[in-house]
Amino acid sequence: MAEVKLLGTWPSPFYYRVVWVLKLKGIAYEFIEEDLNNKGPLLLQHNPVHKKIPVLIHSGKSICESMIILEYIQEIWPQNSLLPADPYDRAIARFWIKFAEDKVNPLAFAGFYGEEQKKAIRDSLEMLETTEEHALRDKTFFGGDKIDLVDIAFGQLSQWLQMVEDVTNVKLLDASKFPRLQRWINNFKQVPIIKENLPDYQEMFAYFKALR
Amino acid sequence: MAKSHAEVKVLGTWASPFVMRVRIALNIKSVAYEFLQERLWEGKSELLLKSNPVHRKVPVLIHGDDTICESLIIVQYIDEVWPSAPILPSDPHERATARFWAAYLDDKWFPSLRAIGMAEGEDARKAAIGQVEEGLMLLEEAFGKCSQGQAFFGKDQIGYLDITFGCFLGWLRVTEKMSGIKLLNEINTPALLKWANRFCNDAAVKDVMPETEKLAEFAKMLRGRVRATPTS
C-alpha cells in the first residue's frame, strides 16, 4: 500500500499544483482519479466538508486544499525547499500565494457572459497589473532564480489562462502590456518537471469548449 | 536575533476581528507594540496606503523596516520570529488541520455570519441563520478532534485556530443580540459555548476583545451609514 496517495482530476490546475511539488521533491505517490460527477467513497471519507479534489492521503491521514497540502509537503519533505527560510521573506511569499488564491481563477472566467464578463475582464486586468508590477517585478521567477510555491500558486496563468482566452475569444494577457508575465510563462513552462507535467493543450481546449 | 528587538507597530481598528488576531498573537508572545488606530470612516491614512498598497486594508504589522499584511500571515510571522509560547501546532498534520479550519472560517463561515445582518426578507434571514448553525456544528466536531479533551483547539493553551475563530465571537454575540437567536447554545454546541467563555477570559484576549454593547452600537452606526449612502 502506497504511503502517499493523491486524489485528483484531470485537468484541474489545483490537482496539478500538487503533482508538480511531489515530483519536484522526488516523492513517490499513487494517483487516484476521481470522477467529480460520481464522487467515490474515498473522497467523501477524506474531504467530507468540501468534497473537492485535490486530497493528499499520507499514512492514512488526509490533507485538503491545494496550498495547505503544499505547505504540509514542504514541512514533511524539506528537500529542494520551495519556501524562503527567512520569516519575513516567507510572509511575503505567503502574501502572494494568498493573492493568487483569491484573484487568479481563469477557469471561472470561462463561465461569465455579458455584463458579468465585462467586470471579470476589469478584475483580471487589475490582477495581472498587480502581479506584473508588485509580485513578479524584474525577477525570472516569483521565487527568484528558481521556482517556489509562489510560482506554483500562479501556475494557472501558464496554460489554463491561454486555453480560457482561446475558448472565450477574449485576450487578457497581452504580451505587449505584460512582458514580464509573458516571459515568466515561457520560463515556467520550460522548467523540466513542469514541462513534463502539463495537461495536453488540445485535449484541454476540446474539453472546456464542450463544457461551455 | 537582533530582528526580534526591533520596534513593533500594529495598524488597525478596535472593532476589526482580523486586527484582534494580531494583537492576541503579540500578547501571547509578550511582545510590546504600538497600536496605531485607523479612523477608516475618515479615509485611509498615508501610512496605511503606503504599507498595504495592494489591498489598503488593516491589519498591517510594521516590524522595524518591514511591513507584513493579511491577519493569518501576520500571526504565522509572529509565531516564527518569536518562537516561545508556540501558536501553531508542532505536528505538521495538526498544522494542516488548523489551516484548513482557518480557511473555512474566513472563506465560508464568517461571510455566512455577515449575511445574516444583510439578509433582506424573512426567508433569506432564515437561510442565512441555517448556514451559520450548520457551520457551527462542523466546528463543534472539529473542536472535539483538535482539543482532545483539553480546553482549547490548541489543547492546553490558545493556539492558531482559537485565535482565528475566537476573534469572531464579538460579532457573533452582536448577531445573536440583533436576531434574538442563540447561535452558540447548550443543545447544538455545548463544547464551543464553554470554549467561547474560556477564550474571552484568557489573559491574551481580555483587553482586546471589544464589549458586545460597544460593537452593537458600532454595527448600528455602520448600517445607518450604508443606508444613508445613495446607491448609484
Short mmCIF file of C-alpha atoms in Angstrom, two decimals:
data_model
loop_
_atom_site.label_atom_id
_atom_site.label_comp_id
_atom_site.label_asym_id
_atom_site.label_seq_id
_atom_site.Cartn_x
_atom_site.Cartn_y
_atom_site.Cartn_z
CA MET A 1 0.00 0.00 0.00
CA ALA A 2 1.46 3.35 -1.08
CA GLU A 3 2.25 5.71 1.77
CA VAL A 4 1.27 8.78 -0.27
CA LYS A 5 -1.91 8.91 -2.34
CA LEU A 6 -3.23 11.83 -4.33
CA LEU A 7 -6.91 12.13 -5.19
CA GLY A 8 -7.29 14.32 -8.23
CA THR A 9 -8.88 15.00 -11.58
CA TRP A 10 -7.51 15.92 -14.97
CA PRO A 11 -7.25 18.82 -15.93
CA SER A 12 -7.74 20.61 -12.61
CA PRO A 13 -4.96 23.17 -12.08
CA PHE A 14 -5.30 22.61 -8.29
CA TYR A 15 -4.51 18.92 -8.73
CA TYR A 16 -1.55 19.78 -10.99
CA ARG A 17 -0.06 22.04 -8.28
CA VAL A 18 0.31 19.03 -6.00
CA VAL A 19 1.71 16.83 -8.80
CA TRP A 20 4.38 19.45 -9.55
CA VAL A 21 5.51 19.72 -5.92
CA LEU A 22 5.53 15.95 -5.30
CA LYS A 23 7.69 15.49 -8.39
CA LEU A 24 9.97 18.47 -7.64
CA LYS A 25 10.71 16.86 -4.29
CA GLY A 26 11.03 13.36 -5.72
CA ILE A 27 8.18 11.90 -3.65
CA ALA A 28 6.60 8.68 -4.90
CA TYR A 29 2.82 8.62 -4.82
CA GLU A 30 -0.21 6.75 -6.08
CA PHE A 31 -2.64 8.76 -8.21
CA ILE A 32 -6.32 8.01 -7.73
CA GLU A 33 -8.53 9.62 -10.37
CA GLU A 34 -11.84 10.97 -9.11
CA ASP A 35 -14.96 11.26 -11.23
CA LEU A 36 -16.44 14.50 -9.93
CA ASN A 37 -19.86 13.60 -11.33
CA ASN A 38 -19.82 10.41 -9.31
CA LYS A 39 -17.76 11.10 -6.19
CA GLY A 40 -16.23 7.99 -4.70
CA PRO A 41 -16.25 6.85 -1.05
CA LEU A 42 -12.55 7.71 -0.62
CA LEU A 43 -13.15 11.37 -1.50
CA LEU A 44 -16.27 11.61 0.67
CA GLN A 45 -14.41 10.00 3.57
CA HIS A 46 -11.29 12.16 3.32
CA ASN A 47 -12.87 15.51 2.42
CA PRO A 48 -16.36 15.40 3.94
CA VAL A 49 -16.56 19.19 4.39
CA HIS A 50 -15.92 20.30 0.78
CA LYS A 51 -15.93 17.03 -1.21
CA LYS A 52 -13.33 18.52 -3.55
CA ILE A 53 -10.02 17.48 -5.03
CA PRO A 54 -7.10 17.50 -4.58
CA VAL A 55 -6.79 15.49 -1.37
CA LEU A 56 -3.47 14.13 -0.16
CA ILE A 57 -3.60 10.96 1.93
CA HIS A 58 -0.36 10.38 3.84
CA SER A 59 -0.15 7.25 6.01
CA GLY A 60 -3.93 7.23 6.19
CA LYS A 61 -4.29 10.88 7.23
CA SER A 62 -5.95 13.34 4.86
CA ILE A 63 -4.93 16.87 3.97
CA CYS A 64 -7.25 19.07 1.88
CA GLU A 65 -6.96 22.37 -0.03
CA SER A 66 -4.09 22.53 -2.52
CA MET A 67 -1.96 25.27 -0.95
CA ILE A 68 -2.40 23.74 2.53
CA ILE A 69 -1.29 20.40 1.04
CA LEU A 70 1.79 22.13 -0.41
CA GLU A 71 2.80 23.69 2.94
CA TYR A 72 2.36 20.22 4.51
CA ILE A 73 4.56 18.59 1.87
CA GLN A 74 7.17 21.32 2.33
CA GLU A 75 7.26 20.61 6.09
CA ILE A 76 7.41 16.81 5.90
CA TRP A 77 9.84 16.69 2.95
CA PRO A 78 12.04 19.79 3.22
CA GLN A 79 14.47 18.76 0.43
CA ASN A 80 14.51 21.13 -2.55
CA SER A 81 12.88 23.78 -0.37
CA LEU A 82 10.06 25.72 -2.00
CA LEU A 83 9.63 28.46 0.60
CA PRO A 84 12.16 31.05 1.84
CA ALA A 85 13.83 30.31 5.20
CA ASP A 86 13.64 33.89 6.50
CA PRO A 87 10.30 34.63 8.26
CA TYR A 88 9.82 37.99 6.51
CA ASP A 89 10.54 36.59 3.04
CA ARG A 90 8.22 33.71 3.85
CA ALA A 91 5.46 36.13 4.89
CA ILE A 92 5.84 37.94 1.54
CA ALA A 93 5.68 34.61 -0.31
CA ARG A 94 2.51 33.66 1.60
CA PHE A 95 1.00 37.08 0.82
CA TRP A 96 1.37 36.45 -2.92
CA ILE A 97 0.18 32.86 -2.59
CA LYS A 98 -3.00 34.19 -0.93
CA PHE A 99 -3.34 36.85 -3.64
CA ALA A 100 -3.11 34.13 -6.31
CA GLU A 101 -5.68 32.01 -4.42
CA ASP A 102 -8.14 34.89 -4.15
CA LYS A 103 -7.71 36.56 -7.53
CA VAL A 104 -6.35 34.10 -10.10
CA ASN A 105 -9.09 31.85 -11.42
CA PRO A 106 -9.08 31.72 -15.21
CA LEU A 107 -11.42 28.72 -15.32
CA ALA A 108 -14.13 30.74 -13.55
CA PHE A 109 -13.73 33.41 -16.23
CA ALA A 110 -14.93 30.90 -18.83
CA GLY A 111 -18.34 30.91 -17.12
CA PHE A 112 -19.03 34.64 -17.48
CA TYR A 113 -21.06 36.37 -20.18
CA GLY A 114 -22.32 39.89 -20.91
CA GLU A 115 -22.03 42.41 -18.06
CA GLU A 116 -20.53 39.83 -15.72
CA GLN A 117 -17.80 39.14 -18.26
CA LYS A 118 -17.01 42.86 -18.59
CA LYS A 119 -16.48 43.10 -14.84
CA ALA A 120 -14.43 39.90 -14.87
CA ILE A 121 -12.21 41.37 -17.59
CA ARG A 122 -11.61 44.51 -15.50
CA ASP A 123 -10.81 42.40 -12.42
CA SER A 124 -8.48 40.14 -14.41
CA LEU A 125 -6.55 43.06 -15.88
CA GLU A 126 -6.18 44.61 -12.42
CA MET A 127 -4.92 41.27 -11.10
CA LEU A 128 -2.41 40.95 -13.95
CA GLU A 129 -1.16 44.52 -13.44
CA THR A 130 -0.62 43.98 -9.70
CA THR A 131 1.09 40.66 -10.37
CA GLU A 132 3.41 42.13 -13.01
CA GLU A 133 4.29 45.32 -11.08
CA HIS A 134 4.36 44.19 -7.48
CA ALA A 135 4.76 40.42 -7.30
CA LEU A 136 6.99 39.45 -10.22
CA ARG A 137 8.76 42.73 -10.97
CA ASP A 138 12.13 42.03 -12.65
CA LYS A 139 12.66 38.52 -11.33
CA THR A 140 12.90 35.44 -13.59
CA PHE A 141 10.55 33.54 -11.30
CA PHE A 142 8.40 34.66 -8.36
CA GLY A 143 10.86 32.61 -6.27
CA GLY A 144 13.86 34.43 -7.75
CA ASP A 145 16.34 32.28 -9.71
CA LYS A 146 14.27 29.14 -9.33
CA ILE A 147 10.59 28.39 -8.89
CA ASP A 148 8.98 28.18 -5.48
CA LEU A 149 5.46 27.82 -4.07
CA VAL A 150 4.52 31.30 -5.34
CA ASP A 151 5.24 30.22 -8.94
CA ILE A 152 3.23 27.06 -8.30
CA ALA A 153 0.35 29.16 -6.94
CA PHE A 154 0.36 31.32 -10.09
CA GLY A 155 0.75 28.22 -12.28
CA GLN A 156 -2.73 28.57 -13.76
CA LEU A 157 -1.52 31.60 -15.72
CA SER A 158 0.81 29.33 -17.65
CA GLN A 159 -1.54 27.20 -19.72
CA TRP A 160 -5.05 27.38 -18.33
CA LEU A 161 -5.33 31.13 -18.93
CA GLN A 162 -4.38 30.79 -22.59
CA MET A 163 -6.85 27.96 -23.01
CA VAL A 164 -9.66 30.07 -21.50
CA GLU A 165 -8.70 33.01 -23.75
CA ASP A 166 -8.98 30.72 -26.79
CA VAL A 167 -12.28 29.21 -25.68
CA THR A 168 -13.89 32.59 -24.89
CA ASN A 169 -12.13 34.63 -27.61
CA VAL A 170 -11.10 37.22 -25.04
CA LYS A 171 -7.44 38.23 -24.83
CA LEU A 172 -6.49 39.05 -21.26
CA LEU A 173 -2.73 38.65 -21.13
CA ASP A 174 -1.46 40.81 -23.98
CA ALA A 175 2.30 40.21 -24.16
CA SER A 176 2.96 43.85 -25.09
CA LYS A 177 1.14 45.03 -21.93
CA PHE A 178 2.53 42.31 -19.66
CA PRO A 179 6.01 41.50 -21.00
CA ARG A 180 7.37 40.22 -17.69
CA LEU A 181 4.45 37.86 -17.15
CA GLN A 182 4.75 36.59 -20.70
CA ARG A 183 8.44 35.87 -20.12
CA TRP A 184 7.56 34.16 -16.84
CA ILE A 185 5.02 31.93 -18.61
CA ASN A 186 7.64 30.89 -21.17
CA ASN A 187 10.27 30.24 -18.47
CA PHE A 188 7.85 28.40 -16.18
CA LYS A 189 6.75 26.03 -18.95
CA GLN A 190 10.39 25.20 -19.69
CA VAL A 191 11.16 24.03 -16.13
CA PRO A 192 11.62 20.25 -16.76
CA ILE A 193 9.14 18.96 -14.13
CA ILE A 194 6.50 21.49 -15.27
CA LYS A 195 7.13 20.80 -18.96
CA GLU A 196 6.66 17.06 -18.43
CA ASN A 197 3.52 17.54 -16.34
CA LEU A 198 1.12 19.84 -18.14
CA PRO A 199 -2.23 18.69 -19.48
CA ASP A 200 -2.31 18.28 -23.25
CA TYR A 201 -3.42 21.64 -24.67
CA GLN A 202 -5.68 20.34 -27.45
CA GLU A 203 -7.40 17.87 -25.15
CA MET A 204 -7.98 20.55 -22.53
CA PHE A 205 -9.29 23.03 -25.12
CA ALA A 206 -11.73 20.46 -26.51
CA TYR A 207 -12.89 19.55 -23.01
CA PHE A 208 -13.68 23.14 -21.94
CA LYS A 209 -15.17 24.08 -25.30
CA ALA A 210 -17.61 21.18 -24.92
CA LEU A 211 -18.43 22.24 -21.33
CA ARG A 212 -19.19 25.78 -22.44
CA MET B 1 18.10 37.51 16.99
CA ALA B 2 18.61 41.23 16.60
CA LYS B 3 15.47 41.46 14.46
CA SER B 4 13.10 40.40 17.24
CA HIS B 5 14.10 43.51 19.24
CA ALA B 6 13.10 45.97 16.52
CA GLU B 7 10.08 48.21 17.11
CA VAL B 8 6.64 46.71 16.53
CA LYS B 9 3.56 48.64 15.42
CA VAL B 10 0.09 47.43 14.52
CA LEU B 11 -2.14 49.41 12.18
CA GLY B 12 -5.75 48.61 12.86
CA THR B 13 -9.14 49.39 14.32
CA TRP B 14 -10.65 48.32 17.66
CA ALA B 15 -13.68 46.67 16.03
CA SER B 16 -11.92 44.52 13.43
CA PRO B 17 -11.72 40.82 14.32
CA PHE B 18 -8.77 40.46 11.94
CA VAL B 19 -6.79 43.13 13.78
CA MET B 20 -7.62 41.38 17.05
CA ARG B 21 -5.87 38.23 15.83
CA VAL B 22 -2.59 40.10 15.53
CA ARG B 23 -2.89 41.74 18.96
CA ILE B 24 -3.70 38.41 20.63
CA ALA B 25 -0.68 36.77 18.97
CA LEU B 26 1.63 39.56 20.18
CA ASN B 27 0.13 39.30 23.68
CA ILE B 28 0.76 35.53 23.75
CA LYS B 29 4.40 36.24 22.93
CA SER B 30 4.58 39.12 25.44
CA VAL B 31 5.78 41.43 22.67
CA ALA B 32 5.20 45.14 23.28
CA TYR B 33 3.75 47.10 20.36
CA GLU B 34 2.32 50.47 19.48
CA PHE B 35 -1.31 50.33 18.32
CA LEU B 36 -1.98 52.91 15.60
CA GLN B 37 -5.71 53.27 15.21
CA GLU B 38 -7.05 53.92 11.75
CA ARG B 39 -10.17 56.05 11.51
CA LEU B 40 -11.42 54.32 8.38
CA TRP B 41 -14.59 56.37 8.14
CA GLU B 42 -12.42 59.47 7.75
CA GLY B 43 -10.46 57.88 4.90
CA LYS B 44 -7.36 55.73 4.91
CA SER B 45 -4.15 57.16 6.36
CA GLU B 46 -0.98 57.79 4.35
CA LEU B 47 0.75 55.11 6.40
CA LEU B 48 -1.89 52.51 5.57
CA LEU B 49 -1.85 53.30 1.85
CA LYS B 50 1.94 53.12 1.82
CA SER B 51 2.16 49.94 3.93
CA ASN B 52 -0.50 47.96 2.12
CA PRO B 53 -0.70 49.35 -1.41
CA VAL B 54 -2.21 46.16 -2.86
CA HIS B 55 -5.23 45.80 -0.56
CA ARG B 56 -5.27 49.03 1.52
CA LYS B 57 -6.68 47.06 4.47
CA VAL B 58 -5.97 46.51 8.15
CA PRO B 59 -4.32 44.84 9.96
CA VAL B 60 -0.75 45.69 8.99
CA LEU B 61 2.24 44.74 11.14
CA ILE B 62 5.21 47.09 10.96
CA HIS B 63 8.31 45.41 12.39
CA GLY B 64 11.38 47.59 12.13
CA ASP B 65 11.59 48.41 8.42
CA ASP B 66 9.36 45.54 7.31
CA THR B 67 5.61 45.51 6.73
CA ILE B 68 3.54 42.35 6.77
CA CYS B 69 -0.12 42.20 5.68
CA GLU B 70 -3.03 39.71 5.98
CA SER B 71 -4.00 38.70 9.53
CA LEU B 72 -3.20 34.98 9.38
CA ILE B 73 0.07 35.58 7.56
CA ILE B 74 1.00 38.10 10.27
CA VAL B 75 0.13 35.56 13.01
CA GLN B 76 2.37 32.93 11.36
CA TYR B 77 5.15 35.51 11.01
CA ILE B 78 4.87 36.42 14.71
CA ASP B 79 4.99 32.72 15.61
CA GLU B 80 8.19 32.27 13.59
CA VAL B 81 10.05 35.39 14.78
CA TRP B 82 9.24 34.84 18.49
CA PRO B 83 9.36 31.05 18.96
CA SER B 84 8.46 30.90 22.68
CA ALA B 85 4.82 30.03 23.56
CA PRO B 86 4.11 28.46 20.14
CA ILE B 87 0.85 29.36 18.39
CA LEU B 88 0.79 26.83 15.54
CA PRO B 89 0.77 23.13 16.45
CA SER B 90 4.15 21.43 16.17
CA ASP B 91 2.80 18.38 14.34
CA PRO B 92 2.55 19.00 10.55
CA HIS B 93 -0.79 17.20 10.17
CA GLU B 94 -2.29 19.15 13.09
CA ARG B 95 -0.92 22.31 11.48
CA ALA B 96 -2.61 21.42 8.18
CA THR B 97 -5.88 20.77 10.04
CA ALA B 98 -5.65 24.14 11.83
CA ARG B 99 -5.01 25.89 8.49
CA PHE B 100 -7.92 24.01 6.91
CA TRP B 101 -10.41 25.24 9.52
CA ALA B 102 -8.92 28.74 9.44
CA ALA B 103 -9.57 28.86 5.68
CA TYR B 104 -13.11 27.52 6.25
CA LEU B 105 -13.77 30.23 8.84
CA ASP B 106 -12.55 33.05 6.63
CA ASP B 107 -13.91 31.83 3.28
CA LYS B 108 -17.23 30.31 4.32
CA TRP B 109 -18.29 30.77 7.93
CA PHE B 110 -17.66 34.46 8.61
CA PRO B 111 -19.24 35.54 5.30
CA SER B 112 -22.31 33.48 6.25
CA LEU B 113 -22.44 35.26 9.65
CA ARG B 114 -22.30 38.65 7.94
CA ALA B 115 -25.02 37.51 5.52
CA ILE B 116 -27.49 37.34 8.43
CA GLY B 117 -27.22 41.08 9.00
CA MET B 118 -27.52 41.84 5.30
CA ALA B 119 -30.39 39.41 4.53
CA GLU B 120 -33.48 41.01 3.01
CA GLY B 121 -36.70 39.30 3.98
CA GLU B 122 -37.53 36.56 6.47
CA ASP B 123 -36.74 33.63 4.14
CA ALA B 124 -33.28 34.96 3.33
CA ARG B 125 -32.64 35.55 7.04
CA LYS B 126 -33.69 32.02 8.00
CA ALA B 127 -31.49 30.56 5.25
CA ALA B 128 -28.50 32.63 6.41
CA ILE B 129 -29.02 31.60 10.03
CA GLY B 130 -29.29 27.95 8.93
CA GLN B 131 -25.92 28.17 7.19
CA VAL B 132 -24.21 29.64 10.24
CA GLU B 133 -25.69 26.98 12.50
CA GLU B 134 -24.59 24.20 10.15
CA GLY B 135 -21.08 25.64 10.19
CA LEU B 136 -21.07 25.79 13.99
CA MET B 137 -21.94 22.08 14.18
CA LEU B 138 -18.94 21.30 11.95
CA LEU B 139 -16.77 23.46 14.18
CA GLU B 140 -18.13 21.76 17.32
CA GLU B 141 -16.97 18.44 15.88
CA ALA B 142 -13.62 19.92 14.87
CA PHE B 143 -13.19 21.24 18.41
CA GLY B 144 -13.64 17.73 19.80
CA LYS B 145 -10.96 16.34 17.47
CA CYS B 146 -8.44 19.18 17.87
CA SER B 147 -8.74 19.78 21.62
CA GLN B 148 -8.57 16.07 22.52
CA GLY B 149 -10.43 16.74 25.75
CA GLN B 150 -8.47 19.87 26.65
CA ALA B 151 -9.58 23.49 26.98
CA PHE B 152 -8.74 24.89 23.53
CA PHE B 153 -8.36 23.95 19.87
CA GLY B 154 -4.65 24.39 20.68
CA LYS B 155 -5.11 21.89 23.56
CA ASP B 156 -3.81 23.32 26.85
CA GLN B 157 -3.37 26.88 25.62
CA ILE B 158 -4.86 29.08 22.95
CA GLY B 159 -3.43 28.46 19.51
CA TYR B 160 -3.86 29.34 15.85
CA LEU B 161 -7.39 28.05 15.43
CA ASP B 162 -8.57 29.50 18.76
CA ILE B 163 -7.32 32.92 17.60
CA THR B 164 -8.77 32.57 14.10
CA PHE B 165 -12.24 31.61 15.36
CA GLY B 166 -12.29 33.42 18.69
CA CYS B 167 -11.81 36.85 17.10
CA PHE B 168 -15.31 36.49 15.60
CA LEU B 169 -17.03 35.99 18.98
CA GLY B 170 -17.75 39.69 19.43
CA TRP B 171 -19.61 39.88 16.11
CA LEU B 172 -21.27 36.53 16.81
CA ARG B 173 -22.69 37.94 20.04
CA VAL B 174 -23.87 41.11 18.29
CA THR B 175 -25.65 38.93 15.70
CA GLU B 176 -27.25 36.86 18.48
CA LYS B 177 -28.42 40.06 20.17
CA MET B 178 -29.85 41.57 16.98
CA SER B 179 -31.51 38.37 15.75
CA GLY B 180 -32.69 37.09 19.14
CA ILE B 181 -31.21 33.65 18.39
CA LYS B 182 -28.60 31.85 20.47
CA LEU B 183 -26.29 30.59 17.73
CA LEU B 184 -23.93 29.03 20.29
CA ASN B 185 -26.09 27.02 22.66
CA GLU B 186 -26.19 24.13 25.15
CA ILE B 187 -28.03 21.81 22.76
CA ASN B 188 -26.08 22.05 19.49
CA THR B 189 -22.70 23.44 20.53
CA PRO B 190 -22.14 22.73 24.24
CA ALA B 191 -18.36 22.42 23.94
CA LEU B 192 -17.98 25.60 21.86
CA LEU B 193 -20.20 27.52 24.29
CA LYS B 194 -17.81 26.73 27.15
CA TRP B 195 -14.76 27.30 24.93
CA ALA B 196 -16.03 30.77 23.99
CA ASN B 197 -16.10 31.86 27.63
CA ARG B 198 -12.65 30.45 28.32
CA PHE B 199 -11.28 32.17 25.23
CA CYS B 200 -12.73 35.58 26.09
CA ASN B 201 -11.35 35.36 29.63
CA ASP B 202 -7.84 34.39 28.56
CA ALA B 203 -5.17 36.91 29.59
CA ALA B 204 -4.04 37.42 25.98
CA VAL B 205 -7.60 38.15 24.82
CA LYS B 206 -9.41 40.02 27.62
CA ASP B 207 -8.14 43.52 26.89
CA VAL B 208 -8.50 43.40 23.13
CA MET B 209 -11.96 41.79 22.83
CA PRO B 210 -14.44 44.65 22.36
CA GLU B 211 -17.57 44.75 24.54
CA THR B 212 -20.66 43.44 22.78
CA GLU B 213 -22.62 46.65 23.60
CA LYS B 214 -19.98 48.86 22.02
CA LEU B 215 -19.81 46.64 18.92
CA ALA B 216 -23.61 46.60 18.61
CA GLU B 217 -23.70 50.41 18.66
CA PHE B 218 -20.92 50.48 16.07
CA ALA B 219 -22.86 48.00 13.86
CA LYS B 220 -25.96 50.21 14.06
CA MET B 221 -23.92 53.25 13.09
CA LEU B 222 -22.40 51.37 10.13
CA ARG B 223 -25.82 50.21 8.97
CA GLY B 224 -27.19 53.73 9.19
CA ARG B 225 -24.27 54.99 7.16
CA VAL B 226 -24.76 52.30 4.49
CA ARG B 227 -28.48 53.03 4.21
CA ALA B 228 -27.88 56.78 4.01
CA THR B 229 -25.46 56.35 1.11
CA PRO B 230 -27.34 56.76 -2.16
CA THR B 231 -26.89 53.78 -4.46
CA SER B 232 -25.66 54.65 -7.94
#
